[in-house]
Coordinates of C-alpha atoms in Angstrom, one line a residue:
Chain A
X1 CA 0.0 -11.4 24.7
X2 CA -3.3 -9.7 25.3
X3 CA -3.2 -6.6 23.2
X4 CA -3.0 -3.1 24.7
X5 CA -5.6 -1.1 22.9
X6 CA -4.2 2.2 21.8
X7 CA -4.6 2.7 18.1
X8 CA -7.6 0.4 17.9
X9 CA -9.5 1.7 21.0
X10 CA -11.9 3.8 19.0
X11 CA -12.5 1.3 16.3
X12 CA -15.4 -0.6 18.0
X13 CA -17.6 2.5 17.8
X14 CA -17.2 2.6 14.1
X15 CA -17.9 6.3 14.2
X16 CA -15.2 8.3 12.4
X17 CA -16.7 11.7 13.2
X18 CA -14.9 14.5 15.0
X19 CA -17.6 14.5 17.6
X20 CA -16.9 10.9 18.5
X21 CA -13.1 11.5 18.5
X22 CA -13.4 14.5 20.8
X23 CA -15.8 12.7 23.1
X24 CA -13.0 10.1 23.5
X25 CA -10.5 12.8 24.5
X26 CA -9.3 13.5 21.0
X27 CA -7.2 16.6 20.1
X28 CA -6.2 17.1 23.8
X29 CA -2.7 15.9 23.0
X30 CA -2.4 18.5 20.2
X31 CA -3.4 21.2 22.7
X32 CA -0.7 20.0 25.0
X33 CA 1.9 19.9 22.3
X34 CA 1.1 23.4 21.0
X35 CA 2.3 24.7 24.4
X36 CA 5.6 22.9 24.1
X37 CA 8.7 24.0 22.1
X38 CA 8.9 22.2 18.7
X39 CA 12.3 20.8 19.6
X40 CA 10.9 19.3 22.8
X41 CA 8.1 17.6 20.8
X42 CA 10.8 15.9 18.6
X43 CA 12.8 15.0 21.7
X44 CA 9.8 13.3 23.2
X45 CA 9.1 11.3 20.1
X46 CA 12.8 10.2 20.0
X47 CA 12.5 9.1 23.6
X48 CA 9.4 7.0 22.8
X49 CA 11.4 4.8 20.5
X50 CA 8.6 5.0 17.9
X51 CA 9.7 3.3 14.7
X52 CA 8.1 3.9 11.3
X53 CA 5.2 1.5 10.7
X54 CA 5.3 1.6 6.9
X55 CA 7.9 -1.1 6.3
X56 CA 11.4 0.2 6.8
X57 CA 11.1 0.7 10.6
X58 CA 13.3 3.8 10.8
X59 CA 13.2 5.7 14.1
X60 CA 10.6 8.5 13.7
X61 CA 12.1 11.1 16.0
X62 CA 15.5 10.6 14.3
X63 CA 13.9 11.1 10.9
X64 CA 12.4 14.3 12.0
X65 CA 15.7 15.6 13.4
X66 CA 17.3 15.2 10.0
X67 CA 15.4 18.2 8.7
X68 CA 18.1 20.9 8.6
X69 CA 17.4 23.8 11.0
X70 CA 19.0 26.5 8.8
X71 CA 17.2 25.8 5.5
X72 CA 15.0 28.8 4.7
X73 CA 12.7 26.8 2.3
X74 CA 9.2 25.8 3.4
X75 CA 8.9 22.3 5.0
X76 CA 6.4 19.7 4.2
X77 CA 4.9 16.7 5.9
X78 CA 3.7 13.9 3.6
X79 CA 1.6 11.1 4.8
X80 CA 2.2 7.7 3.1
X81 CA -1.3 6.3 2.9
X82 CA -0.4 4.3 -0.3
X83 CA -0.8 1.0 1.5
X84 CA -0.3 -1.6 -1.3
X85 CA 2.0 -4.3 -0.1
X86 CA 0.2 -7.7 -0.5
X87 CA -1.0 -8.8 2.9
X88 CA -1.2 -5.3 4.4
X89 CA -4.5 -3.7 5.2
X90 CA -4.1 -1.9 8.6
X91 CA -3.8 1.7 7.5
X92 CA -7.1 1.4 5.7
X93 CA -8.9 0.8 9.0
X94 CA -7.2 3.8 10.7
X95 CA -8.5 5.9 7.9
X96 CA -12.0 4.4 7.9
X97 CA -12.7 4.1 11.6
X98 CA -10.5 6.7 13.3
X99 CA -9.3 9.2 10.8
X100 CA -8.9 12.0 13.4
X101 CA -6.3 10.1 15.3
X102 CA -4.1 10.3 12.2
X103 CA -5.0 14.0 11.6
X104 CA -4.1 14.8 15.2
X105 CA -0.8 13.1 14.6
X106 CA -0.3 15.1 11.4
X107 CA -0.8 18.4 13.3
X108 CA 1.6 17.3 16.0
X109 CA 4.2 16.4 13.5
X110 CA 3.7 19.6 11.5
X111 CA 4.1 21.7 14.6
X112 CA 7.3 19.8 15.6
X113 CA 8.7 20.2 12.1
X114 CA 7.5 23.7 11.6
X115 CA 5.8 22.6 8.5
X116 CA 2.8 24.5 7.3
X117 CA 1.4 22.1 4.7
X118 CA 0.6 18.4 5.0
X119 CA -0.2 16.2 2.0
X120 CA -1.9 12.9 2.6
X121 CA -1.1 10.6 -0.4
X122 CA -3.9 8.0 -0.4
X123 CA -3.8 5.0 -2.7
X124 CA -6.2 5.3 -5.6
X125 CA -8.0 2.1 -4.9
X126 CA -9.0 3.2 -1.4
X127 CA -12.2 5.1 -2.5
X128 CA -14.1 4.7 0.7
X129 CA -11.2 5.5 3.1
X130 CA -10.5 8.5 1.0
X131 CA -14.1 9.7 1.3
X132 CA -13.9 9.3 5.1
X133 CA -10.6 11.2 5.2
X134 CA -12.0 14.0 3.0
X135 CA -14.9 14.4 5.4
X136 CA -12.6 14.3 8.5
X137 CA -10.3 17.0 7.0
X138 CA -13.3 19.2 6.3
X139 CA -14.5 18.7 9.9
X140 CA -11.0 19.6 11.2
X141 CA -11.0 22.8 9.2
X142 CA -14.4 23.8 10.4
X143 CA -13.4 23.2 14.0
X144 CA -10.3 25.4 13.6
X145 CA -7.9 22.5 13.9
X146 CA -6.4 23.2 10.5
X147 CA -6.1 26.6 9.0
X148 CA -4.7 30.0 9.9
X149 CA -4.4 29.3 13.6
X150 CA -4.4 25.7 14.8
X151 CA -6.7 25.6 17.9
X152 CA -6.0 29.4 18.4
X153 CA -2.3 28.9 18.8
X154 CA -1.3 31.2 15.9
X155 CA 0.4 28.2 14.2
X156 CA -0.7 27.9 10.6
X157 CA -1.2 24.6 8.9
X158 CA -3.0 23.3 5.8
X159 CA -3.9 19.7 5.1
X160 CA -4.8 18.2 1.7
X161 CA -5.5 14.7 0.4
X162 CA -4.1 13.6 -3.0
X163 CA -5.3 10.3 -4.4
X164 CA -3.0 8.0 -6.3
X165 CA -4.1 6.0 -9.2
X166 CA -2.9 2.4 -8.8
X167 CA 0.9 2.2 -8.6
X168 CA 2.6 0.2 -5.8
X169 CA 5.8 2.1 -6.4
X170 CA 4.2 5.3 -5.1
X171 CA 4.4 3.8 -1.6
X172 CA 8.2 4.2 -1.8
X173 CA 8.8 7.6 -0.3
X174 CA 10.5 9.2 -3.2
X175 CA 8.2 7.6 -5.8
X176 CA 5.4 9.1 -3.7
X177 CA 7.0 12.6 -3.8
X178 CA 7.3 12.3 -7.6
X179 CA 3.7 11.4 -7.9
X180 CA 2.7 14.3 -5.6
X181 CA 4.7 16.6 -8.0
X182 CA 2.5 15.4 -10.8
X183 CA 4.8 12.9 -12.5
X184 CA 5.0 9.1 -12.9
X185 CA 6.2 7.6 -9.7
X186 CA 9.8 6.9 -10.5
X187 CA 11.9 6.7 -7.3
X188 CA 14.7 9.1 -6.8
X189 CA 18.3 8.4 -6.1
X190 CA 19.3 9.0 -2.5
X191 CA 21.0 11.1 -1.2
X192 CA 19.8 13.7 -1.0
X193 CA 17.2 12.3 1.4
X194 CA 13.7 13.9 1.5
X195 CA 14.5 15.5 4.9
X196 CA 16.9 17.7 3.0
X197 CA 15.4 17.8 -0.5
X198 CA 12.0 16.3 -0.8
X199 CA 8.7 17.7 -2.1
X200 CA 9.4 20.6 -4.6
X201 CA 13.1 20.4 -3.5
X202 CA 12.2 21.4 0.0
X203 CA 12.8 19.6 3.4
X204 CA 10.1 16.9 3.7
X205 CA 9.2 14.2 6.1
X206 CA 7.3 11.2 4.9
X207 CA 5.5 9.2 7.6
X208 CA 3.2 6.3 7.4
X209 CA -0.5 6.5 8.6
X210 CA 0.0 4.2 11.6
X211 CA 3.2 6.1 12.7
X212 CA 1.3 9.4 12.8
X213 CA -1.8 7.8 14.5
X214 CA 0.6 6.6 17.2
X215 CA 1.8 10.1 18.1
X216 CA -1.1 11.2 20.3
X217 CA -0.5 8.2 22.6
X218 CA 3.1 9.2 23.2
X219 CA 1.9 12.5 24.6
X220 CA -1.0 10.9 26.5
X221 CA 1.0 8.3 28.2
X222 CA 4.4 10.0 28.3
X223 CA 7.3 8.8 26.1
X224 CA 8.9 6.5 28.8
X225 CA 5.6 4.6 29.4
X226 CA 5.0 4.3 25.7
X227 CA 8.5 3.1 25.0
X228 CA 8.1 0.5 27.8
X229 CA 5.3 -1.2 25.9
X230 CA 7.8 -2.3 23.3
X231 CA 11.4 -3.5 23.3
X232 CA 14.5 -1.5 24.1
X233 CA 14.8 -0.5 20.4
X234 CA 11.2 -0.2 19.4
X235 CA 8.5 1.4 21.5
X236 CA 4.7 1.1 21.6
X237 CA 2.3 -1.4 20.1
X238 CA 1.9 -2.1 16.4
X239 CA -0.9 -3.2 14.2
X240 CA -0.5 -6.6 12.6
X241 CA -2.6 -7.6 9.6
X242 CA -3.2 -11.4 9.5
X243 CA -4.4 -13.2 6.4
X244 CA -4.2 -16.4 4.5
X245 CA -5.1 -19.8 5.8
X246 CA -6.3 -18.8 9.3
X247 CA -9.7 -19.1 11.0
X248 CA -9.9 -15.5 12.2
X249 CA -8.0 -13.2 9.8
X250 CA -8.0 -9.5 10.7
X251 CA -6.1 -6.5 12.2
X252 CA -4.7 -7.0 15.7
X253 CA -3.0 -4.5 17.9
X254 CA -0.1 -6.4 19.4
X255 CA 2.7 -5.8 21.8
X256 CA 6.2 -6.2 20.3
X257 CA 6.8 -9.4 22.3
X258 CA 3.8 -11.2 20.7
X259 CA 5.1 -14.2 18.8
X260 CA 4.0 -15.4 15.4
X261 CA 2.7 -18.6 17.1
X262 CA 0.5 -16.6 19.5
X263 CA -0.8 -14.4 16.6
X264 CA -1.7 -17.4 14.4
X265 CA -3.0 -19.8 17.0
X266 CA -4.4 -17.6 19.7
X267 CA -5.5 -14.3 18.0
X268 CA -6.0 -15.9 14.6
X269 CA -7.8 -19.0 15.8
X270 CA -5.5 -21.5 14.2
X271 CA -5.3 -22.9 10.6
X272 CA -8.4 -23.3 8.6
X273 CA -9.8 -26.8 8.3
X274 CA -7.5 -27.9 11.1
X275 CA -4.7 -28.3 8.6
X276 CA -1.0 -28.0 9.4
X277 CA 0.8 -24.7 9.1
X278 CA 3.5 -24.9 6.4
X279 CA 5.0 -21.5 6.1
X280 CA 4.6 -17.9 7.3
X281 CA 5.4 -14.6 5.6
X282 CA 5.9 -12.2 8.5
X283 CA 6.0 -8.7 7.1
X284 CA 4.2 -8.4 3.8
X285 CA 4.9 -10.3 0.6
X286 CA 8.4 -9.0 0.2
X287 CA 9.6 -10.4 3.6
X288 CA 11.5 -13.6 3.4
X289 CA 9.3 -16.6 4.3
X290 CA 9.7 -18.6 7.5
X291 CA 9.0 -22.4 7.7
X292 CA 6.4 -23.4 10.3
X293 CA 9.1 -24.7 12.6
X294 CA 10.3 -21.1 13.1
X295 CA 7.3 -19.3 14.5
X296 CA 8.2 -19.0 18.2
X297 CA 9.6 -15.6 17.4
X298 CA 8.6 -12.1 18.5
X299 CA 7.1 -10.0 15.8
X300 CA 9.4 -7.1 16.3
X301 CA 12.0 -5.5 14.1
X302 CA 15.2 -6.9 15.7
X303 CA 14.0 -10.5 16.4
X304 CA 12.7 -10.9 12.9
X305 CA 15.9 -9.4 11.5
X306 CA 18.0 -11.8 13.5
X307 CA 15.9 -14.7 12.0
X308 CA 16.8 -13.5 8.5
X309 CA 13.5 -11.9 7.7
X310 CA 11.8 -8.6 8.5
X311 CA 8.9 -7.0 10.3
X312 CA 8.1 -4.9 7.2
X313 CA 4.6 -3.6 7.1
X314 CA 3.3 -5.8 9.8
X315 CA 1.5 -8.2 7.5
X316 CA 1.5 -11.9 8.4
X317 CA 0.4 -14.3 5.7
X318 CA -0.1 -17.9 6.8
X319 CA 0.1 -20.8 4.4
X320 CA -1.1 -24.3 5.2
X321 CA 0.3 -27.7 4.0
X322 CA -1.9 -27.7 0.9
X323 CA 0.0 -24.7 -0.5
X324 CA 2.3 -25.2 -3.5
X325 CA 5.3 -23.1 -2.8
X326 CA 6.2 -22.8 -6.5
X327 CA 2.7 -21.4 -7.2
X328 CA 2.8 -19.1 -4.2
X329 CA 6.2 -17.7 -5.2
X330 CA 5.0 -17.3 -8.8
X331 CA 2.1 -15.2 -7.6
X332 CA 4.3 -13.0 -5.4
X333 CA 6.9 -12.6 -8.1
X334 CA 4.3 -11.7 -10.6
X335 CA 3.1 -8.9 -8.4
X336 CA 6.5 -7.3 -8.4
X337 CA 6.9 -7.8 -12.2
X338 CA 3.6 -6.1 -12.7
X339 CA 4.5 -3.3 -10.3
X340 CA 8.1 -2.7 -11.3
X341 CA 8.2 1.0 -12.5
X342 CA 10.8 0.1 -15.2
X343 CA 13.4 2.5 -14.2
X344 CA 16.2 0.1 -13.3
X345 CA 17.2 -2.7 -15.7
X346 CA 17.8 -5.5 -13.1
X347 CA 14.3 -5.0 -11.7
X348 CA 12.5 -4.3 -15.0
X349 CA 14.0 -7.3 -16.8
X350 CA 14.6 -9.6 -13.9
X351 CA 11.2 -9.6 -12.3
X352 CA 9.3 -10.9 -15.4
X353 CA 12.2 -13.3 -16.0
X354 CA 11.8 -14.9 -12.6
X355 CA 8.0 -15.0 -13.1
X356 CA 8.4 -16.9 -16.4
X357 CA 10.9 -19.3 -14.9
X358 CA 8.5 -20.1 -12.0
X359 CA 5.6 -20.5 -14.4
X360 CA 7.7 -23.0 -16.4
X361 CA 8.5 -25.0 -13.3
X362 CA 4.9 -24.9 -12.1
X363 CA 3.6 -26.1 -15.4
X364 CA 6.0 -29.1 -15.4
X365 CA 8.3 -27.7 -18.1
X366 CA 11.1 -26.9 -15.7
X367 CA 14.7 -28.1 -16.2
X368 CA 17.2 -28.8 -13.4
X369 CA 19.2 -25.7 -14.3
X370 CA 16.2 -23.4 -13.9
X371 CA 16.6 -23.3 -10.1
X372 CA 20.2 -21.9 -10.4
X373 CA 19.0 -19.6 -13.1
X374 CA 16.3 -18.3 -10.8
X375 CA 18.8 -17.7 -8.0
X376 CA 21.2 -16.0 -10.5
X377 CA 18.5 -13.6 -11.7
X378 CA 17.4 -12.9 -8.1
X379 CA 21.0 -12.2 -7.1
X380 CA 21.5 -9.8 -10.0
X381 CA 18.5 -7.8 -8.6
X382 CA 19.5 -8.2 -4.9
X383 CA 22.0 -10.6 -3.4
X384 CA 21.0 -12.5 -0.3
X385 CA 22.5 -12.2 2.2
X386 CA 23.1 -9.4 3.0
X387 CA 19.6 -7.9 2.7
X388 CA 18.9 -4.4 1.6
X389 CA 21.9 -4.1 -0.7
X390 CA 20.1 -4.3 -4.0
X391 CA 21.3 -3.3 -7.4
X392 CA 18.4 -0.9 -7.9
X393 CA 17.5 2.7 -7.0
X394 CA 14.7 1.6 -4.6
X395 CA 13.8 -1.4 -2.5
X396 CA 11.3 -2.9 -5.0
X397 CA 14.0 -4.9 -6.5
X398 CA 15.0 -6.3 -3.0
X399 CA 11.3 -6.9 -2.3
X400 CA 11.1 -9.1 -5.5
X401 CA 14.3 -10.9 -4.9
X402 CA 14.1 -11.7 -1.2
X403 CA 11.1 -14.1 -1.5
X404 CA 12.9 -16.0 -4.3
X405 CA 16.0 -16.5 -2.2
X406 CA 14.1 -17.5 0.9
X407 CA 11.5 -19.8 -0.7
X408 CA 14.4 -21.7 -2.3
X409 CA 16.4 -21.6 1.0
X410 CA 13.6 -23.4 2.8
X411 CA 11.6 -25.2 0.2
X412 CA 14.1 -26.1 -2.6
X413 CA 13.1 -29.8 -2.5
X414 CA 9.6 -28.8 -3.6
X415 CA 10.9 -26.9 -6.6
X416 CA 13.2 -29.9 -7.5
X417 CA 10.2 -32.3 -7.1
X418 CA 8.2 -30.3 -9.7
X419 CA 11.1 -30.5 -12.1
X420 CA 11.6 -34.2 -11.5
X421 CA 8.0 -35.2 -11.8
X422 CA 7.3 -32.8 -14.7
X423 CA 4.1 -31.6 -13.0
X424 CA 2.8 -29.9 -9.9
X425 CA 2.5 -32.5 -7.1
X426 CA -0.3 -30.7 -5.3
X427 CA -3.8 -32.0 -5.7
X428 CA -5.7 -28.7 -5.4
X429 CA -4.4 -26.2 -7.8
X430 CA -5.8 -22.7 -7.3
X431 CA -6.9 -22.4 -10.9
X432 CA -5.2 -22.0 -14.3
X433 CA -2.2 -19.7 -14.5
X434 CA -4.2 -17.3 -16.6
X435 CA -3.4 -15.6 -19.8
X436 CA -1.3 -12.8 -18.3
X437 CA 1.6 -11.0 -19.7
X438 CA 4.2 -13.2 -18.2
X439 CA 4.0 -16.4 -20.2
Chain B
X1 CA -8.8 19.4 -31.5
X2 CA -12.4 18.7 -30.5
X3 CA -13.6 19.7 -27.1
X4 CA -13.8 16.7 -24.7
X5 CA -16.5 18.3 -22.5
X6 CA -19.9 19.8 -23.0
X7 CA -20.6 23.2 -21.4
X8 CA -21.6 21.8 -18.0
X9 CA -18.7 19.4 -17.9
X10 CA -16.4 22.3 -18.9
X11 CA -17.6 24.4 -16.0
X12 CA -17.1 21.5 -13.6
X13 CA -13.6 20.9 -15.0
X14 CA -12.6 24.6 -14.7
X15 CA -13.9 24.8 -11.1
X16 CA -12.2 21.5 -10.2
X17 CA -8.8 22.6 -11.6
X18 CA -9.0 25.9 -9.8
X19 CA -9.6 24.0 -6.5
X20 CA -6.7 21.6 -7.2
X21 CA -4.3 24.4 -8.1
X22 CA -5.2 26.2 -4.8
X23 CA -3.7 23.3 -2.9
X24 CA -0.1 23.7 -4.3
X25 CA 2.4 26.6 -4.5
X26 CA 1.7 29.0 -7.4
X27 CA 4.8 28.0 -9.3
X28 CA 4.1 24.2 -9.0
X29 CA 1.0 23.8 -11.2
X30 CA 2.1 20.4 -12.4
X31 CA 1.5 19.1 -8.9
X32 CA -2.3 19.2 -9.6
X33 CA -1.7 16.5 -12.3
X34 CA -3.1 13.4 -10.4
X35 CA -6.3 15.2 -9.5
X36 CA -6.6 16.8 -12.9
X37 CA -6.4 13.5 -14.8
X38 CA -8.7 11.9 -12.4
X39 CA -11.2 14.7 -12.9
X40 CA -11.1 14.2 -16.7
X41 CA -11.8 10.5 -16.2
X42 CA -14.7 11.2 -13.7
X43 CA -16.3 13.6 -16.3
X44 CA -16.0 11.5 -19.5
X45 CA -15.3 8.0 -18.3
X46 CA -11.7 7.8 -19.6
X47 CA -8.8 10.1 -20.5
X48 CA -9.1 11.0 -24.2
X49 CA -6.3 12.9 -26.0
X50 CA -8.5 16.1 -26.0
X51 CA -8.8 15.8 -22.2
X52 CA -5.0 15.5 -21.8
X53 CA -4.6 18.6 -23.9
X54 CA -7.0 20.5 -21.6
X55 CA -5.0 19.4 -18.6
X56 CA -1.7 20.4 -20.2
X57 CA -3.1 23.9 -21.0
X58 CA -4.3 24.4 -17.4
X59 CA -1.2 23.1 -15.7
X60 CA 1.1 24.8 -18.3
X61 CA 3.0 21.7 -19.1
X62 CA 3.6 19.8 -22.4
X63 CA 1.0 17.2 -23.3
X64 CA 3.7 14.6 -23.1
X65 CA 3.8 15.1 -19.3
X66 CA 0.1 14.4 -19.1
X67 CA 0.4 11.3 -21.4
X68 CA 3.3 10.0 -19.2
X69 CA 1.1 10.1 -16.1
X70 CA -2.1 8.9 -17.8
X71 CA -0.3 5.8 -19.1
X72 CA 1.8 5.1 -15.9
X73 CA -1.1 4.6 -13.5
X74 CA -3.3 1.5 -14.0
X75 CA -6.5 3.3 -12.8
X76 CA -6.3 5.8 -15.7
X77 CA -7.8 4.6 -18.9
X78 CA -6.3 6.0 -22.2
X79 CA -8.7 3.7 -24.1
X80 CA -12.4 3.7 -23.4
X81 CA -13.2 0.9 -20.9
X82 CA -16.5 -0.9 -20.5
X83 CA -19.3 0.7 -18.5
X84 CA -18.3 -1.3 -15.5
X85 CA -14.7 -2.0 -14.7
X86 CA -14.3 -5.1 -12.6
X87 CA -11.0 -5.4 -10.8
X88 CA -10.4 -8.8 -9.2
X89 CA -7.6 -9.0 -6.7
X90 CA -5.5 -12.1 -7.3
X91 CA -2.6 -11.4 -5.0
X92 CA -1.1 -13.9 -2.6
X93 CA -3.6 -13.7 0.3
X94 CA -6.6 -13.6 -2.0
X95 CA -5.2 -16.4 -4.2
X96 CA -4.7 -18.6 -1.0
X97 CA -8.4 -18.1 -0.5
X98 CA -9.7 -18.9 -4.0
X99 CA -9.4 -15.6 -5.9
X100 CA -8.0 -17.2 -9.1
X101 CA -11.0 -19.5 -9.3
X102 CA -13.2 -16.5 -8.8
X103 CA -11.5 -14.8 -11.7
X104 CA -11.7 -17.9 -13.9
X105 CA -15.4 -18.2 -13.2
X106 CA -15.9 -14.6 -14.2
X107 CA -13.9 -15.0 -17.3
X108 CA -16.2 -17.9 -18.3
X109 CA -19.3 -16.1 -17.3
X110 CA -18.4 -12.9 -19.3
X111 CA -16.6 -14.8 -22.1
X112 CA -13.5 -12.6 -21.9
X113 CA -10.0 -13.0 -20.6
X114 CA -8.7 -10.7 -17.8
X115 CA -7.7 -7.4 -19.5
X116 CA -10.5 -7.5 -22.0
X117 CA -13.9 -5.9 -22.5
X118 CA -17.1 -7.7 -23.3
X119 CA -18.4 -7.4 -26.9
X120 CA -21.3 -5.3 -25.8
X121 CA -18.9 -2.9 -24.0
X122 CA -20.6 -3.4 -20.7
X123 CA -17.8 -5.0 -18.6
X124 CA -14.1 -4.7 -18.5
X125 CA -12.5 -7.5 -16.5
X126 CA -9.1 -7.0 -15.0
X127 CA -6.7 -8.6 -12.5
X128 CA -5.9 -6.0 -9.8
X129 CA -2.9 -5.9 -7.6
X130 CA -3.5 -6.1 -3.9
X131 CA -6.7 -4.2 -2.9
X132 CA -5.9 -4.2 0.8
X133 CA -8.7 -6.6 1.7
X134 CA -6.5 -9.7 2.4
X135 CA -8.5 -10.8 5.5
X136 CA -11.8 -10.7 3.6
X137 CA -10.6 -12.5 0.5
X138 CA -11.5 -13.0 -2.2
X139 CA -12.5 -9.4 -3.2
X140 CA -13.1 -7.3 -6.2
X141 CA -14.0 -3.7 -7.0
X142 CA -16.6 -2.6 -9.5
X143 CA -15.9 1.0 -10.7
X144 CA -13.8 1.4 -7.5
X145 CA -16.7 0.2 -5.2
X146 CA -15.3 -2.5 -3.0
X147 CA -16.9 -5.9 -2.4
X148 CA -15.4 -8.6 -0.2
X149 CA -15.8 -12.2 1.0
X150 CA -17.1 -13.2 -2.3
X151 CA -18.1 -16.6 -3.7
X152 CA -18.4 -16.9 -7.5
X153 CA -22.2 -17.0 -7.1
X154 CA -22.2 -13.8 -5.1
X155 CA -20.0 -12.1 -7.6
X156 CA -22.3 -13.2 -10.5
X157 CA -25.3 -11.8 -8.6
X158 CA -23.5 -8.5 -8.2
X159 CA -23.0 -8.3 -11.9
X160 CA -26.5 -9.3 -12.7
X161 CA -27.7 -6.3 -10.7
X162 CA -25.9 -3.9 -13.0
X163 CA -27.8 -2.3 -15.8

């Protein structure tokens, strides 16, 4: 269970400068890569079994290989630094404490893709991380890492940071591209996929911050050794963000075989106040919830998928036995209602509808038929199972519906109790439900 | 339409736009939109219609395209906010750790509901969606500056320090 320190190894120094990064061996892997053929770089990444760390978990090398070889248009690399999924805060630390590891990854990816421009789309609320990144980019230009000839190789590459302005939907890759083009972040219909027609209609790869920051280690260790750290289908280590009712919340670099129990009780120091664990959300607020009885499970893509949930963005939220599940689900659903971009009717209308139904149940005004209504609305956004086959253009609809299905699957009795009693049975409510839009 | 900027602001706006445009292909001026709207807000505190018009001219797009962006993103203000905008995160991890009580306390202290501005125009209090500080909950941002691990008392002390 002890974590292998790769991505986090420079964090203790808390020195994001180029000097510190180079002193720790930084940019040596880029030098190595620049002597390889671009196709060999992609092959090595494929061999490493690196899967995207943003949420969907798509194999990175395969994503790169979808860029058509014969398309004469320019190619782009876009960095998804729009970390906004509730529970997720790992990319922020890469940007704050080790920004050059990601920039080295960007340069490696651009070289492999033959892309000459990289746009880092950073979420608007991340003012401090964006300032650190701006400084790091300027340092890299000054040192000849970016610009007309990357480290004297003759390969040209530019890197720019664009800040978002508070829209969760821009973390969806096509919403991100729309925003980068200067529009509201309405996701696009796929296909065509960004690898064929992305930014400005050109072939584009969108990778997450952690995915790119992982690249130097693949070339440092060799793809086989990196792959061996993980499972047969998912190589390397991954960052897990732990929050909620635990004694030591934070970001932990874990091996794929680390279980939820080990994370919560060993790394996270157990549940606050010595209380009992009630439920765990294993991959950001959109991931289906698991009851406490189901935490002896490895935090990797396949195992969590087999358990009916998902690894998502690597955000684990622990809830103790004082948590009202109706209230928790109301809070989660409200987020998606607030953040729905409004493009697809099931999501635009369904997410506030679910929020209103949950508010009604929590306030003791629920009727027995409300539970089936809730399931019906959720199913019209995304049926469950199967997962990922929503009725909307992007996965935000799935993200809103999956928690509703899973909370009711495991904790239906609690919802029924609210309705039967005509009140919330929990003694310590979080506060009033507020005067928000979703009455 | 009246000019949104004074001479100094205009010079900074022009220079800022030129830099933004240099980051994108020549025929893709609209791509500078996010930076351009943010620039207007940095210069005058919000995005007034005159500012949108200036952006539209520089990026060679209809004003409606600028309006669309300025109203879509929650960090852009198309109405003048208070001097200090307080965004309290109330998402799931923060709520589990007391964020809603923090917000309620601030609502009482400032005598406004979330989404409103105090009568003296000093504070705008808002509920923010996840601020990426789930392990240091509850948290808030004041004019985009981040503060975490807050009790209501600490949050009130932060506000008391603001002129």
